[in-house]
């Protein structure tokens, strides 16, 4: 870490960095120097294609700087260049680090505390998407291959299920069965993608609620930009539905506490669609709910696959951690499916009123 910190003159005489936040993938620290407090982050090189990520983000950060200078509107925390004028600093192991602005007193939420937060968070994501819409997709490579490719996630899961010992499979029998029985969600999505009717846009791809910062001076900022790459907004909408609607954490073990809060569904839908209403295509609007179902199903598959593979991807603190996370996703999806028609109706009404 020292070799990296020495690349930033603003960090002269820094104090020992402290671990910060709850991300599942990267390592994040708070670092303090006489000039102020900063966020330091090491990108997980086992998960991201680092050269692609560094290229994507150099382009993105320059574009963000232009946008913010032009409009006076801040969308994300600033990223500081190192002494060589670069946004990322490599260490001797090939991992990329970066230094970012810290907002004292800012908050992020694992659980949405009220509808206003759901509305404001989703609205900020919609405004961020308006900015992303101005960027050329060809400037962005895939930092993780097939990241939101639900059919590919399903294929991997089906392959792993065949390979793991029966004993392990027994622990997850109900979850495996659920995944098997709901393959139609991935298939519906595959058919839709095959028609080519969904526009490929530069999208965020990790829009969970705790990737949104609420500053104490009332700004709402988007973080965790490593998965920004070509994709579909239906997944971005879907991951907000997944993470804003549950009243408990993704790894809450008491499954009965996982409920689908329709009020938050309404609030986030309104917030996201207000800025985006005139830019979404008909196909996108009609597929929003499928996006939500697909991402929850995909997330269940990803946690379950990781459990079966011995927890090699997500950070875990106990052996069944990923299995518990799988269960919460399944419960959420089940709740959503019960109300599916009502949700679709609600979406149509929200879209209509957003059109006015
Ligand atoms: C990871 O990095 P973080 O914690 O914001 C993951 C997301 C999952 C999420 C589940 C690069 O997000 O895709 O939806 O965990 N990010 C990556 O909580 O895999
Ligand atoms: Mg995060």
mmCIF file of C-alpha atoms and ligand atoms in Angstrom:
data_model
loop_
_atom_site.group_PDB
_atom_site.id
_atom_site.type_symbol
_atom_site.label_atom_id
_atom_site.label_comp_id
_atom_site.label_asym_id
_atom_site.label_seq_id
_atom_site.Cartn_x
_atom_site.Cartn_y
_atom_site.Cartn_z
ATOM 1 C CA UNK A 1 0.000 0.000 0.000
ATOM 2 C CA UNK A 2 2.863 2.365 0.845
ATOM 3 C CA UNK A 3 4.232 2.295 -2.701
ATOM 4 C CA UNK A 4 0.800 3.416 -3.907
ATOM 5 C CA UNK A 5 0.276 6.110 -1.289
ATOM 6 C CA UNK A 6 3.633 7.645 -2.146
ATOM 7 C CA UNK A 7 2.260 8.402 -5.621
ATOM 8 C CA UNK A 8 -0.089 11.072 -4.271
ATOM 9 C CA UNK A 9 1.395 14.344 -3.049
ATOM 10 C CA UNK A 10 -1.867 15.286 -1.284
ATOM 11 C CA UNK A 11 -1.299 12.306 0.997
ATOM 12 C CA UNK A 12 1.994 13.558 2.420
ATOM 13 C CA UNK A 13 2.289 12.565 6.112
ATOM 14 C CA UNK A 14 -0.786 10.295 5.957
ATOM 15 C CA UNK A 15 -2.022 8.243 8.905
ATOM 16 C CA UNK A 16 -2.440 4.479 8.629
ATOM 17 C CA UNK A 17 -5.484 3.784 6.347
ATOM 18 C CA UNK A 18 -8.474 2.051 7.976
ATOM 19 C CA UNK A 19 -10.814 -0.479 6.271
ATOM 20 C CA UNK A 20 -14.041 1.196 5.192
ATOM 21 C CA UNK A 21 -17.537 0.193 3.917
ATOM 22 C CA UNK A 22 -19.205 -3.149 3.069
ATOM 23 C CA UNK A 23 -18.375 -3.867 -0.598
ATOM 24 C CA UNK A 24 -18.279 -7.565 -1.523
ATOM 25 C CA UNK A 25 -15.490 -7.280 -4.076
ATOM 26 C CA UNK A 26 -12.937 -4.450 -3.765
ATOM 27 C CA UNK A 27 -10.891 -3.402 -0.718
ATOM 28 C CA UNK A 28 -11.750 0.072 0.523
ATOM 29 C CA UNK A 29 -9.929 2.240 3.088
ATOM 30 C CA UNK A 30 -10.293 5.635 4.676
ATOM 31 C CA UNK A 31 -7.010 7.513 4.658
ATOM 32 C CA UNK A 32 -6.270 10.746 6.440
ATOM 33 C CA UNK A 33 -3.526 13.266 5.785
ATOM 34 C CA UNK A 34 -3.090 16.838 7.042
ATOM 35 C CA UNK A 35 -4.847 17.952 3.793
ATOM 36 C CA UNK A 36 -8.033 15.957 4.561
ATOM 37 C CA UNK A 37 -9.725 12.557 4.427
ATOM 38 C CA UNK A 38 -9.861 10.399 1.301
ATOM 39 C CA UNK A 39 -11.169 7.037 0.146
ATOM 40 C CA UNK A 40 -8.526 4.642 -1.136
ATOM 41 C CA UNK A 41 -9.582 1.592 -3.081
ATOM 42 C CA UNK A 42 -7.840 -1.470 -4.478
ATOM 43 C CA UNK A 43 -9.673 -2.995 -7.425
ATOM 44 C CA UNK A 44 -9.967 -6.785 -7.134
ATOM 45 C CA UNK A 45 -7.725 -8.007 -9.953
ATOM 46 C CA UNK A 46 -9.021 -11.566 -9.712
ATOM 47 C CA UNK A 47 -12.470 -10.386 -10.679
ATOM 48 C CA UNK A 48 -12.034 -7.423 -12.999
ATOM 49 C CA UNK A 49 -10.038 -7.324 -16.212
ATOM 50 C CA UNK A 50 -7.767 -4.577 -14.865
ATOM 51 C CA UNK A 51 -6.380 -3.173 -18.170
ATOM 52 C CA UNK A 52 -9.903 -2.917 -19.608
ATOM 53 C CA UNK A 53 -11.176 -1.333 -16.400
ATOM 54 C CA UNK A 54 -8.378 1.238 -16.299
ATOM 55 C CA UNK A 55 -9.096 2.223 -19.927
ATOM 56 C CA UNK A 56 -12.881 2.396 -19.410
ATOM 57 C CA UNK A 57 -12.575 4.483 -16.296
ATOM 58 C CA UNK A 58 -9.969 6.912 -17.685
ATOM 59 C CA UNK A 59 -12.424 7.703 -20.439
ATOM 60 C CA UNK A 60 -15.350 7.855 -18.028
ATOM 61 C CA UNK A 61 -13.641 10.076 -15.436
ATOM 62 C CA UNK A 62 -12.542 12.595 -18.102
ATOM 63 C CA UNK A 63 -16.079 12.659 -19.507
ATOM 64 C CA UNK A 64 -17.499 13.111 -16.000
ATOM 65 C CA UNK A 65 -15.139 16.020 -15.347
ATOM 66 C CA UNK A 66 -16.304 17.704 -18.563
ATOM 67 C CA UNK A 67 -19.943 17.112 -17.730
ATOM 68 C CA UNK A 68 -19.612 18.410 -14.191
ATOM 69 C CA UNK A 69 -17.685 21.501 -15.287
ATOM 70 C CA UNK A 70 -20.230 22.234 -17.992
ATOM 71 C CA UNK A 71 -23.394 21.677 -15.961
ATOM 72 C CA UNK A 72 -22.185 22.423 -12.421
ATOM 73 C CA UNK A 73 -23.911 19.186 -11.369
ATOM 74 C CA UNK A 74 -21.956 16.578 -9.459
ATOM 75 C CA UNK A 75 -22.812 12.948 -10.236
ATOM 76 C CA UNK A 76 -20.024 10.979 -8.533
ATOM 77 C CA UNK A 77 -17.200 11.625 -6.023
ATOM 78 C CA UNK A 78 -14.054 13.040 -7.638
ATOM 79 C CA UNK A 79 -11.141 10.714 -8.407
ATOM 80 C CA UNK A 80 -7.706 12.265 -7.846
ATOM 81 C CA UNK A 81 -4.937 11.828 -10.374
ATOM 82 C CA UNK A 82 -1.619 10.478 -9.073
ATOM 83 C CA UNK A 83 1.708 12.281 -9.469
ATOM 84 C CA UNK A 84 1.980 10.917 -13.030
ATOM 85 C CA UNK A 85 -1.418 12.356 -13.975
ATOM 86 C CA UNK A 86 -3.214 8.982 -13.986
ATOM 87 C CA UNK A 87 -6.490 8.008 -12.287
ATOM 88 C CA UNK A 88 -5.201 4.558 -11.315
ATOM 89 C CA UNK A 89 -1.937 3.531 -9.674
ATOM 90 C CA UNK A 90 -0.670 -0.022 -10.224
ATOM 91 C CA UNK A 91 1.062 -1.939 -7.420
ATOM 92 C CA UNK A 92 3.823 -4.506 -8.006
ATOM 93 C CA UNK A 93 1.238 -7.327 -8.032
ATOM 94 C CA UNK A 94 -0.654 -5.778 -10.930
ATOM 95 C CA UNK A 95 -3.668 -4.485 -8.974
ATOM 96 C CA UNK A 96 -4.973 -0.977 -9.663
ATOM 97 C CA UNK A 97 -5.600 1.510 -6.833
ATOM 98 C CA UNK A 98 -7.351 4.855 -6.840
ATOM 99 C CA UNK A 99 -7.897 7.747 -4.480
ATOM 100 C CA UNK A 100 -11.292 9.410 -4.201
ATOM 101 C CA UNK A 101 -13.081 12.269 -2.551
ATOM 102 C CA UNK A 102 -14.556 11.546 0.881
ATOM 103 C CA UNK A 103 -17.716 13.252 2.142
ATOM 104 C CA UNK A 104 -17.769 13.573 5.929
ATOM 105 C CA UNK A 105 -21.153 12.549 7.307
ATOM 106 C CA UNK A 106 -22.316 10.966 4.038
ATOM 107 C CA UNK A 107 -24.540 7.877 4.191
ATOM 108 C CA UNK A 108 -25.248 4.832 2.124
ATOM 109 C CA UNK A 109 -27.935 2.284 2.967
ATOM 110 C CA UNK A 110 -28.085 -1.501 2.838
ATOM 111 C CA UNK A 111 -31.832 -1.155 3.436
ATOM 112 C CA UNK A 112 -33.963 1.726 2.231
ATOM 113 C CA UNK A 113 -35.268 3.480 5.366
ATOM 114 C CA UNK A 114 -38.133 5.326 3.660
ATOM 115 C CA UNK A 115 -39.738 5.966 0.281
ATOM 116 C CA UNK A 116 -38.054 9.327 -0.071
ATOM 117 C CA UNK A 117 -34.626 7.652 -0.074
ATOM 118 C CA UNK A 118 -35.861 5.127 -2.661
ATOM 119 C CA UNK A 119 -37.216 7.930 -4.826
ATOM 120 C CA UNK A 120 -34.119 10.142 -4.550
ATOM 121 C CA UNK A 121 -31.673 7.267 -5.002
ATOM 122 C CA UNK A 122 -33.405 5.999 -8.128
ATOM 123 C CA UNK A 123 -33.769 9.509 -9.502
ATOM 124 C CA UNK A 124 -30.020 10.076 -9.130
ATOM 125 C CA UNK A 125 -29.442 6.784 -10.954
ATOM 126 C CA UNK A 126 -31.769 7.938 -13.732
ATOM 127 C CA UNK A 127 -29.896 11.228 -14.029
ATOM 128 C CA UNK A 128 -26.621 9.341 -14.100
ATOM 129 C CA UNK A 129 -28.013 7.195 -16.926
ATOM 130 C CA UNK A 130 -28.843 10.370 -18.879
ATOM 131 C CA UNK A 131 -25.147 11.213 -18.689
ATOM 132 C CA UNK A 132 -24.125 7.637 -19.629
ATOM 133 C CA UNK A 133 -26.432 7.862 -22.662
ATOM 134 C CA UNK A 134 -24.116 10.505 -24.121
ATOM 135 C CA UNK A 135 -21.097 8.147 -24.118
ATOM 136 C CA UNK A 136 -20.172 5.924 -27.069
ATOM 137 C CA UNK A 137 -20.532 2.211 -26.227
ATOM 138 C CA UNK A 138 -17.443 1.346 -28.299
ATOM 139 C CA UNK A 139 -15.227 3.165 -25.775
ATOM 140 C CA UNK A 140 -16.104 0.564 -23.122
ATOM 141 C CA UNK A 141 -14.810 -2.998 -22.945
ATOM 142 C CA UNK A 142 -16.191 -5.718 -20.682
ATOM 143 C CA UNK A 143 -14.522 -5.496 -17.271
ATOM 144 C CA UNK A 144 -16.161 -8.824 -16.384
ATOM 145 C CA UNK A 145 -17.156 -11.068 -19.273
ATOM 146 C CA UNK A 146 -20.844 -12.020 -19.481
ATOM 147 C CA UNK A 147 -21.512 -10.073 -16.306
ATOM 148 C CA UNK A 148 -25.266 -9.669 -16.740
ATOM 149 C CA UNK A 149 -25.833 -12.506 -19.108
ATOM 150 C CA UNK A 150 -28.504 -14.440 -17.238
ATOM 151 C CA UNK A 151 -28.573 -17.324 -19.745
ATOM 152 C CA UNK A 152 -24.770 -17.679 -19.423
ATOM 153 C CA UNK A 153 -25.058 -17.558 -15.608
ATOM 154 C CA UNK A 154 -27.643 -20.331 -15.846
ATOM 155 C CA UNK A 155 -25.354 -22.436 -18.052
ATOM 156 C CA UNK A 156 -22.511 -22.095 -15.557
ATOM 157 C CA UNK A 157 -24.821 -23.055 -12.699
ATOM 158 C CA UNK A 158 -26.113 -26.141 -14.543
ATOM 159 C CA UNK A 159 -22.538 -27.228 -15.243
ATOM 160 C CA UNK A 160 -21.403 -26.759 -11.628
ATOM 161 C CA UNK A 161 -24.446 -28.592 -10.253
ATOM 162 C CA UNK A 162 -23.378 -31.653 -12.237
ATOM 163 C CA UNK A 163 -19.855 -31.517 -10.831
ATOM 164 C CA UNK A 164 -20.318 -30.988 -7.077
ATOM 165 C CA UNK A 165 -20.558 -33.795 -4.502
ATOM 166 C CA UNK A 166 -24.042 -35.007 -3.532
ATOM 167 C CA UNK A 167 -23.443 -34.070 0.100
ATOM 168 C CA UNK A 168 -23.006 -30.393 -0.736
ATOM 169 C CA UNK A 169 -25.932 -30.478 -3.122
ATOM 170 C CA UNK A 170 -28.174 -31.798 -0.358
ATOM 171 C CA UNK A 171 -27.539 -28.676 1.717
ATOM 172 C CA UNK A 172 -28.903 -26.569 -1.120
ATOM 173 C CA UNK A 173 -31.522 -28.984 -2.452
ATOM 174 C CA UNK A 174 -34.497 -26.615 -2.258
ATOM 175 C CA UNK A 175 -32.541 -23.742 -3.789
ATOM 176 C CA UNK A 176 -31.244 -25.908 -6.637
ATOM 177 C CA UNK A 177 -34.780 -27.064 -7.306
ATOM 178 C CA UNK A 178 -36.055 -23.488 -7.399
ATOM 179 C CA UNK A 179 -33.316 -22.496 -9.826
ATOM 180 C CA UNK A 180 -34.137 -25.479 -12.032
ATOM 181 C CA UNK A 181 -37.842 -24.698 -12.025
ATOM 182 C CA UNK A 182 -37.455 -21.047 -12.961
ATOM 183 C CA UNK A 183 -35.200 -21.350 -15.981
ATOM 184 C CA UNK A 184 -38.015 -19.776 -17.996
ATOM 185 C CA UNK A 185 -36.928 -16.379 -16.634
ATOM 186 C CA UNK A 186 -33.509 -16.721 -18.248
ATOM 187 C CA UNK A 187 -35.090 -18.108 -21.395
ATOM 188 C CA UNK A 188 -37.554 -15.225 -21.702
ATOM 189 C CA UNK A 189 -34.661 -12.847 -21.433
ATOM 190 C CA UNK A 190 -32.600 -14.733 -23.984
ATOM 191 C CA UNK A 191 -35.470 -14.580 -26.469
ATOM 192 C CA UNK A 192 -35.823 -10.863 -25.903
ATOM 193 C CA UNK A 193 -32.097 -10.254 -26.347
ATOM 194 C CA UNK A 194 -32.123 -12.379 -29.506
ATOM 195 C CA UNK A 195 -34.696 -10.096 -31.118
ATOM 196 C CA UNK A 196 -32.173 -7.257 -30.769
ATOM 197 C CA UNK A 197 -34.973 -4.918 -29.724
ATOM 198 C CA UNK A 198 -33.287 -3.695 -26.561
ATOM 199 C CA UNK A 199 -30.788 -0.897 -27.243
ATOM 200 C CA UNK A 200 -27.261 -1.471 -25.976
ATOM 201 C CA UNK A 201 -26.300 1.483 -23.817
ATOM 202 C CA UNK A 202 -23.418 2.252 -21.503
ATOM 203 C CA UNK A 203 -24.925 1.224 -18.148
ATOM 204 C CA UNK A 204 -23.858 1.011 -14.512
ATOM 205 C CA UNK A 205 -24.611 -2.682 -13.931
ATOM 206 C CA UNK A 206 -24.317 -2.618 -10.126
ATOM 207 C CA UNK A 207 -27.091 -0.278 -9.029
ATOM 208 C CA UNK A 208 -27.697 -1.741 -5.587
ATOM 209 C CA UNK A 209 -28.819 0.796 -3.016
ATOM 210 C CA UNK A 210 -25.563 0.902 -1.113
ATOM 211 C CA UNK A 211 -23.784 2.042 -4.264
ATOM 212 C CA UNK A 212 -25.566 5.376 -3.864
ATOM 213 C CA UNK A 213 -24.208 8.032 -1.490
ATOM 214 C CA UNK A 214 -26.383 10.594 0.252
ATOM 215 C CA UNK A 215 -24.249 13.537 1.379
ATOM 216 C CA UNK A 216 -25.175 15.658 4.357
ATOM 217 C CA UNK A 217 -25.603 18.697 2.095
ATOM 218 C CA UNK A 218 -28.377 16.954 0.171
ATOM 219 C CA UNK A 219 -26.516 15.571 -2.847
ATOM 220 C CA UNK A 220 -26.995 12.056 -4.154
ATOM 221 C CA UNK A 221 -23.921 10.531 -5.785
ATOM 222 C CA UNK A 222 -23.315 7.286 -7.640
ATOM 223 C CA UNK A 223 -20.344 5.069 -6.729
ATOM 224 C CA UNK A 224 -18.866 1.655 -7.666
ATOM 225 C CA UNK A 225 -18.268 2.448 -11.305
ATOM 226 C CA UNK A 226 -16.126 -0.599 -12.173
ATOM 227 C CA UNK A 227 -18.906 -2.451 -13.941
ATOM 228 C CA UNK A 228 -19.802 0.439 -16.238
ATOM 229 C CA UNK A 229 -19.852 -1.131 -19.686
ATOM 230 C CA UNK A 230 -22.267 -1.812 -22.533
ATOM 231 C CA UNK A 231 -25.477 -3.359 -21.227
ATOM 232 C CA UNK A 232 -29.192 -2.876 -20.814
ATOM 233 C CA UNK A 233 -31.011 -0.470 -18.517
ATOM 234 C CA UNK A 234 -33.534 -3.157 -17.610
ATOM 235 C CA UNK A 235 -30.853 -4.740 -15.418
ATOM 236 C CA UNK A 236 -30.050 -1.413 -13.761
ATOM 237 C CA UNK A 237 -33.705 -0.873 -13.030
ATOM 238 C CA UNK A 238 -33.971 -4.485 -11.845
ATOM 239 C CA UNK A 239 -31.091 -4.285 -9.386
ATOM 240 C CA UNK A 240 -32.741 -1.295 -7.757
ATOM 241 C CA UNK A 241 -35.979 -3.238 -7.420
ATOM 242 C CA UNK A 242 -33.956 -6.098 -5.898
ATOM 243 C CA UNK A 243 -32.179 -3.985 -3.315
ATOM 244 C CA UNK A 244 -34.625 -1.158 -2.492
ATOM 245 C CA UNK A 245 -37.706 -3.271 -1.839
ATOM 246 C CA UNK A 246 -36.497 -5.658 0.871
ATOM 247 C CA UNK A 247 -36.836 -4.422 4.481
ATOM 248 C CA UNK A 248 -33.829 -6.462 5.632
ATOM 249 C CA UNK A 249 -30.245 -7.097 4.556
ATOM 250 C CA UNK A 250 -29.334 -9.389 1.664
ATOM 251 C CA UNK A 251 -27.928 -11.913 4.169
ATOM 252 C CA UNK A 252 -30.645 -11.742 6.856
ATOM 253 C CA UNK A 253 -31.056 -15.408 7.859
ATOM 254 C CA UNK A 254 -34.725 -15.212 8.906
ATOM 255 C CA UNK A 255 -36.360 -15.710 5.573
ATOM 256 C CA UNK A 256 -39.777 -14.526 6.794
ATOM 257 C CA UNK A 257 -38.385 -11.039 7.224
ATOM 258 C CA UNK A 258 -37.795 -10.743 3.475
ATOM 259 C CA UNK A 259 -40.820 -9.043 2.005
ATOM 260 C CA UNK A 260 -41.406 -7.185 -1.209
ATOM 261 C CA UNK A 261 -42.277 -3.616 -0.252
ATOM 262 C CA UNK A 262 -44.470 -2.368 -3.037
ATOM 263 C CA UNK A 263 -44.316 1.236 -1.778
ATOM 264 C CA UNK A 264 -40.590 1.260 -2.420
ATOM 265 C CA UNK A 265 -41.165 -0.325 -5.807
ATOM 266 C CA UNK A 266 -43.463 2.586 -6.657
ATOM 267 C CA UNK A 267 -41.103 5.213 -5.298
ATOM 268 C CA UNK A 268 -38.033 3.937 -7.105
ATOM 269 C CA UNK A 269 -39.908 3.414 -10.359
ATOM 270 C CA UNK A 270 -41.158 6.985 -10.273
ATOM 271 C CA UNK A 271 -37.705 8.312 -9.393
ATOM 272 C CA UNK A 272 -35.897 6.376 -12.127
ATOM 273 C CA UNK A 273 -38.411 7.077 -14.869
ATOM 274 C CA UNK A 274 -38.819 10.813 -14.299
ATOM 275 C CA UNK A 275 -35.471 11.801 -15.806
ATOM 276 C CA UNK A 276 -35.432 8.945 -18.329
ATOM 277 C CA UNK A 277 -39.024 8.927 -19.547
ATOM 278 C CA UNK A 278 -38.404 10.442 -22.962
ATOM 279 C CA UNK A 279 -35.244 8.462 -23.743
ATOM 280 C CA UNK A 280 -36.438 4.907 -23.081
ATOM 281 C CA UNK A 281 -37.686 2.890 -26.025
ATOM 282 C CA UNK A 282 -41.001 1.048 -26.046
ATOM 283 C CA UNK A 283 -39.187 -2.296 -25.768
ATOM 284 C CA UNK A 284 -37.251 -1.094 -22.738
ATOM 285 C CA UNK A 285 -40.369 0.179 -21.011
ATOM 286 C CA UNK A 286 -42.184 -3.080 -21.654
ATOM 287 C CA UNK A 287 -39.273 -5.155 -20.326
ATOM 288 C CA UNK A 288 -38.579 -3.381 -17.041
ATOM 289 C CA UNK A 289 -40.334 -5.967 -14.911
ATOM 290 C CA UNK A 290 -38.628 -8.815 -16.732
ATOM 291 C CA UNK A 291 -35.335 -7.065 -15.951
ATOM 292 C CA UNK A 292 -36.205 -7.100 -12.247
ATOM 293 C CA UNK A 293 -37.171 -10.771 -12.288
ATOM 294 C CA UNK A 294 -34.075 -11.648 -14.296
ATOM 295 C CA UNK A 295 -31.638 -9.862 -12.029
ATOM 296 C CA UNK A 296 -33.074 -11.386 -8.862
ATOM 297 C CA UNK A 297 -32.996 -14.838 -10.454
ATOM 298 C CA UNK A 298 -29.465 -14.189 -11.751
ATOM 299 C CA UNK A 299 -28.322 -13.012 -8.309
ATOM 300 C CA UNK A 300 -29.758 -16.182 -6.737
ATOM 301 C CA UNK A 301 -27.874 -18.244 -9.334
ATOM 302 C CA UNK A 302 -24.640 -16.341 -8.684
ATOM 303 C CA UNK A 303 -24.803 -16.782 -4.896
ATOM 304 C CA UNK A 304 -25.811 -20.426 -5.241
ATOM 305 C CA UNK A 305 -23.078 -21.183 -7.765
ATOM 306 C CA UNK A 306 -20.532 -19.537 -5.491
ATOM 307 C CA UNK A 307 -21.743 -21.587 -2.517
ATOM 308 C CA UNK A 308 -21.436 -24.788 -4.555
ATOM 309 C CA UNK A 309 -17.962 -23.776 -5.726
ATOM 310 C CA UNK A 310 -16.729 -23.218 -2.166
ATOM 311 C CA UNK A 311 -17.185 -19.414 -1.906
ATOM 312 C CA UNK A 312 -14.537 -18.224 -4.304
ATOM 313 C CA UNK A 313 -16.142 -15.006 -5.572
ATOM 314 C CA UNK A 314 -18.047 -13.092 -2.884
ATOM 315 C CA UNK A 315 -16.574 -12.156 0.458
ATOM 316 C CA UNK A 316 -18.146 -14.450 3.058
ATOM 317 C CA UNK A 317 -17.826 -14.764 6.833
ATOM 318 C CA UNK A 318 -19.215 -18.320 7.241
ATOM 319 C CA UNK A 319 -19.637 -21.365 4.993
ATOM 320 C CA UNK A 320 -23.383 -20.982 4.357
ATOM 321 C CA UNK A 321 -23.206 -17.221 3.818
ATOM 322 C CA UNK A 322 -23.825 -17.491 0.080
ATOM 323 C CA UNK A 323 -26.565 -20.067 0.652
ATOM 324 C CA UNK A 324 -28.380 -17.690 3.005
ATOM 325 C CA UNK A 325 -28.017 -14.950 0.402
ATOM 326 C CA UNK A 326 -29.470 -17.311 -2.209
ATOM 327 C CA UNK A 327 -32.503 -17.946 0.012
ATOM 328 C CA UNK A 328 -33.180 -14.240 0.443
ATOM 329 C CA UNK A 329 -33.135 -13.714 -3.306
ATOM 330 C CA UNK A 330 -35.492 -16.614 -3.850
ATOM 331 C CA UNK A 331 -37.925 -15.342 -1.221
ATOM 332 C CA UNK A 332 -37.904 -11.877 -2.792
ATOM 333 C CA UNK A 333 -38.503 -13.300 -6.242
ATOM 334 C CA UNK A 334 -41.353 -15.495 -4.981
ATOM 335 C CA UNK A 335 -43.006 -12.491 -3.360
ATOM 336 C CA UNK A 336 -42.606 -10.525 -6.529
ATOM 337 C CA UNK A 337 -44.073 -13.259 -8.677
ATOM 338 C CA UNK A 338 -47.207 -13.382 -6.486
ATOM 339 C CA UNK A 339 -47.832 -9.710 -7.245
ATOM 340 C CA UNK A 340 -46.548 -9.760 -10.798
ATOM 341 C CA UNK A 341 -49.738 -8.622 -12.552
ATOM 342 C CA UNK A 342 -50.290 -5.855 -10.068
ATOM 343 C CA UNK A 343 -46.684 -4.686 -10.475
ATOM 344 C CA UNK A 344 -46.983 -4.677 -14.261
ATOM 345 C CA UNK A 345 -50.169 -2.590 -14.021
ATOM 346 C CA UNK A 346 -48.487 -0.191 -11.625
ATOM 347 C CA UNK A 347 -45.566 0.141 -13.967
ATOM 348 C CA UNK A 348 -47.837 0.981 -16.877
ATOM 349 C CA UNK A 349 -49.610 3.652 -14.843
ATOM 350 C CA UNK A 350 -46.286 5.147 -13.722
ATOM 351 C CA UNK A 351 -45.041 5.152 -17.305
ATOM 352 C CA UNK A 352 -48.219 6.851 -18.496
ATOM 353 C CA UNK A 353 -48.041 9.555 -15.838
ATOM 354 C CA UNK A 354 -44.318 9.994 -16.557
ATOM 355 C CA UNK A 355 -45.230 10.522 -20.231
ATOM 356 C CA UNK A 356 -47.395 13.533 -19.456
HETATM 357 C C1 LIG B 1 -21.281 -7.080 -5.611
HETATM 358 O O1 LIG B 1 -19.231 -4.706 -5.217
HETATM 359 P P1 LIG B 1 -20.588 -4.691 -4.614
HETATM 360 O O2 LIG B 1 -20.616 -5.229 -3.225
HETATM 361 O O3 LIG B 1 -21.239 -3.335 -4.765
HETATM 362 C C2 LIG B 1 -21.346 -7.552 -7.058
HETATM 363 C C3 LIG B 1 -22.733 -7.276 -7.616
HETATM 364 C C4 LIG B 1 -23.768 -8.002 -6.774
HETATM 365 C C5 LIG B 1 -23.615 -7.574 -5.323
HETATM 366 C C6 LIG B 1 -24.516 -8.360 -4.430
HETATM 367 C C7 LIG B 1 -18.547 -6.785 -9.424
HETATM 368 O O4 LIG B 1 -21.476 -5.690 -5.546
HETATM 369 O O5 LIG B 1 -22.834 -7.724 -8.949
HETATM 370 O O6 LIG B 1 -25.053 -7.706 -7.228
HETATM 371 O O7 LIG B 1 -22.269 -7.751 -4.859
HETATM 372 N N1 LIG B 1 -20.335 -6.873 -7.868
HETATM 373 C C8 LIG B 1 -19.565 -7.568 -8.702
HETATM 374 O O8 LIG B 1 -24.615 -7.728 -3.207
HETATM 375 O O9 LIG B 1 -19.678 -8.781 -8.864
HETATM 376 MG MG1 LIG B 2 -20.468 -1.400 -3.485
#
